[in-house]
Amino acid sequence: EPYFSIFTSHFFRPPPPLLIIHCSLLIDNMVGIVIVSHSASLAAGVKDLATQMTQGNVPIAVAGGIDDPENPIGTDPMRVLDAINEVYSEAGVVIFMDLGSALMSAEVALEFLEPEQVKNVYLCDAPLVEGVMAGAVQASVGATAVQIIKEATEAMLAKQQQLEPYTTTAVDKQAATKTEAEADTPPATGEAHTHLTIRNPQGLHARPAANLVRLANQFSADVTVRKGTRFANAKSINQVATLGVVQGDEIAVTSIGDDSAEAIQAIEALAAENFGEEIKERASSAGDGRRNKKREAGVGTAVGGILQGIAAAPGVAVGRVFQYRPQLPVVETYDLEEAEIVPEVNRLRDAIQQAVAELTAVEQRTSQQIGSQEAAIFGAHKLILQDPDLQKVAVRCIQDDRLNSEAAWLVAANQLAEEYDALSDEYMRGRAADVRDVAQRVLRFLMNVQPSSLELDSPAILCALDLSPSDTTRLDPDKVLAICTEMGGATSHSAILARALGIPAVVGLGPLLSRVPDGSHIGLDGETGQLWLELTEESEATLQAKREAWLTEQQAAKAAGQRMALTADGVRLEVSANIARPQDIESALAYGAEGVGLFRTEFLFMDRVTPPDEDEQYEAYRQAAEALDDRPLIIRTLDIGGDKPLAYLDLGEEENPFLGYRAIRFCLDKPEIFKPQLRAILRASAHGRVLLMFPMISTLDELRAAKAMLLEAKSELKKEGVKFDNQLPVGIMVEVPSAVAIADQLAREVDFFSIGTNDLTQYTMAADRGNSNVAGLVNALQPAVLRLIRQTATAAQEAGIWTGMCGELAGNPLAAPLLVGLGLRELSMAAPAIPAVKEALSHITIAEAQALADEVLGLGSATAVRERLAR
Ligand code: PEP
Ligand code: MG
């Protein structure tokens, strides 16, 4: 009910500037006070008290309640208007309100005043009782309206200061009592508590906080986290993150509700796993906080043509400057009419939804191209966006302040970013950048603007004010020699992504960076955090030599991935890469890919207005086949739909897109799309070792229909005299539980299986892979999923075909021995994971892997599996 809504930030808003400007017009009469409250008796009581304190010297009027005997609680603008008129003089009137609609009624009342009067009427955001008392006393001594407002708004400070020791003690006492009580007696039904000490080096920062929030959201009980005297709702990412929990802090978690005990148990288990974060000793290379701290003294200053910043990602670069200075959308603010409020709220909600969908795609792309750890930031961005508190603030700005969506969203996002900015922990302060990144994404949708281009014609050093994680994932590592930014810290997500992409980076270089001319020749060392604004022959030679050494080191690391994938007892396995474009092959091979286990062809269909025709696809597949020489290239036919919609393909709106018209279901229905793709793949098969794979097969009929279409394509090409590999192996992705159930039947009709754990997990666990609230279930280490993997591999072995895996799980080095033990012979993953997976495989024999698989399949939870694998 909007009239009773409480929007606390109103209390902290300064009075409208228009009114302050005219304070000089005040004359010497006494300022009148108006008290607006939902309750007539409350208003009268406050008036009584103030009258007593000022001995009746101050004109005070009340506007309490509404004219409805049945339901007298509320506020009425006309009563406010009458009250203003009752005490009005040119000295001015100060209005004090309780909450919610009282504010709106007062604002409406102003609209009925003469313009001359409006200038002298002030809304005061002080708390009602304290404000009126302080204000009235000031008024009684002849203070101006502005002096009254100042005194009134500071009234709470004195009270807070006086009571602070009690508040702190009370909270501590409560905690202590609860701890003692917990020790002797079991907690009352429906309430449970725990105390946890945080071991994570960055405290409860975005990723662990996100894991906690996701988990808390799985329970109906209310879950509260307390650090000292501050509380946070454990279901709100922003509240948890801005609590500022750092390493070594103790937090108290309280859960109230039917499943409170389960909630606390689950949270304790998550805390035991460091909130899902792998805690390793941080390397002492770039990004080491201690080393950077020492250097921070000189950050942003130029000495002898060298600008000192913070080392963020190792590596050295010399090259021309590319100044990336995107123009952020300028947000216009305007007032809404009553009828525009609802559509405007809907417009904001739509934009948020679009931003969430885009983030899902970015998360997927990052996880495919860089790694799932690095992609997790975009999961956290989604949580920020979906945070009910953030949305509530924005919606209330629209409803109560009548601001347009863009302005309201900006107010809410800035308020939140400022909360992060105010935290004492450096890492947590850095999260403000994430909030701003997320805010920009929503603004783009609201204002219908495209992100600025980051395309470079030739290799260059990218200079920017700051670089958001979204910007960083759009960078082409072949073109961007290095990154340098004015703002940012070594722990920003852009820095983490730059390290993962192997791009040297220096951040926090300060405003001097903006003056470096576009195209000028500079040098940068990502290990020392230095930037050479001018290069002498000598300094350039030194930097070039260091760059050579760094590149050699990089090569050596990649060379480690070049060895064959062998188990400790010499069994040959195949470790391949997942790609989205033929251009990805070069880097995949550099990481040691022995082939491509999944070419996600849908990426060829994205970011365009019509589908690529047969020839265009043929070119892409041929290019990939040739780039791989004789290594295998598994091309998956179009997997569109689900979370990968395409505007130009008529997929329609679906209630449940993941259970809908997707992949093979769509292709079999659209021969005009499917056939050219099959023909293009067949034609490319003449140029390398191509294998073809159908996604989302859930029945034998689908497989047979797809193969029939392939046969048709073959006979067409034969008739046309076009060359192709008639023996082209045909496989399917096993990613729907029904395919596992009939794996024995399917295995008789294909040449190989490749398990897609991303979808297999979501369909087995009935948990949307893009929904952060059920992220705990979308874990391929769930015993149910592992059993289906074994069932698939066993059916394949019995039919004499091989099984591989191209889902995310394949790139997890911890899981690699288990997967081999379950019977897989090929693992395909995001290329950067290859060296670590090969390394993990080299330490285990097949017999050990099988024993591990037998043991793990008997475990009862994904957590237990993970713990066993980590041993
Ligand atoms: C999978 O589902 O595991 C898979 C590899 O396919 P995608 O992620 O493209 O749906
Ligand atoms: Mg899939």
Short mmCIF file of C-alpha atoms and ligand atoms in Angstrom, two decimals, residues 364 368 578 598 600 602-603 636 639 643-644 662 733-735 755-760 769 806-808, ligand 1:
data_model
loop_
_atom_site.label_atom_id
_atom_site.label_comp_id
_atom_site.label_asym_id
_atom_site.label_seq_id
_atom_site.Cartn_x
_atom_site.Cartn_y
_atom_site.Cartn_z
CA GLN A 364 28.74 -18.13 -20.21
CA GLN A 368 33.91 -20.79 -21.97
CA ASN A 578 35.87 -25.69 -26.60
CA LEU A 598 33.14 -28.64 -29.03
CA ARG A 600 29.67 -24.01 -30.48
CA GLU A 602 25.63 -20.80 -32.55
CA PHE A 603 28.18 -18.03 -32.04
CA ARG A 636 28.14 -29.20 -32.92
CA ASP A 639 22.18 -25.09 -30.28
CA ASP A 643 19.17 -18.98 -22.88
CA LYS A 644 20.56 -18.24 -26.35
CA ARG A 662 15.70 -25.45 -28.54
CA MET A 733 25.70 -34.65 -26.81
CA VAL A 734 24.36 -36.48 -23.82
CA GLU A 735 22.85 -33.64 -21.86
CA ILE A 755 28.52 -35.40 -22.12
CA GLY A 756 27.26 -31.85 -21.65
CA THR A 757 27.30 -31.51 -17.89
CA ASN A 758 25.99 -27.95 -17.98
CA ASP A 759 22.63 -29.02 -19.30
CA LEU A 760 22.70 -32.53 -17.90
CA ARG A 769 21.56 -23.06 -14.85
CA CYS A 806 32.55 -30.95 -23.09
CA GLY A 807 30.59 -29.49 -20.19
CA GLU A 808 32.23 -27.22 -17.58
C1 PEP B 1 26.63 -28.48 -21.89
O1 PEP B 1 25.40 -28.39 -21.80
O2 PEP B 1 27.33 -29.01 -21.00
C2 PEP B 1 27.33 -27.95 -23.07
C3 PEP B 1 28.61 -28.13 -23.23
O3 PEP B 1 26.59 -27.22 -23.94
P1 PEP B 1 26.20 -25.68 -23.74
O4 PEP B 1 26.91 -25.20 -22.50
O5 PEP B 1 26.64 -24.97 -24.96
O6 PEP B 1 24.72 -25.75 -23.58
#
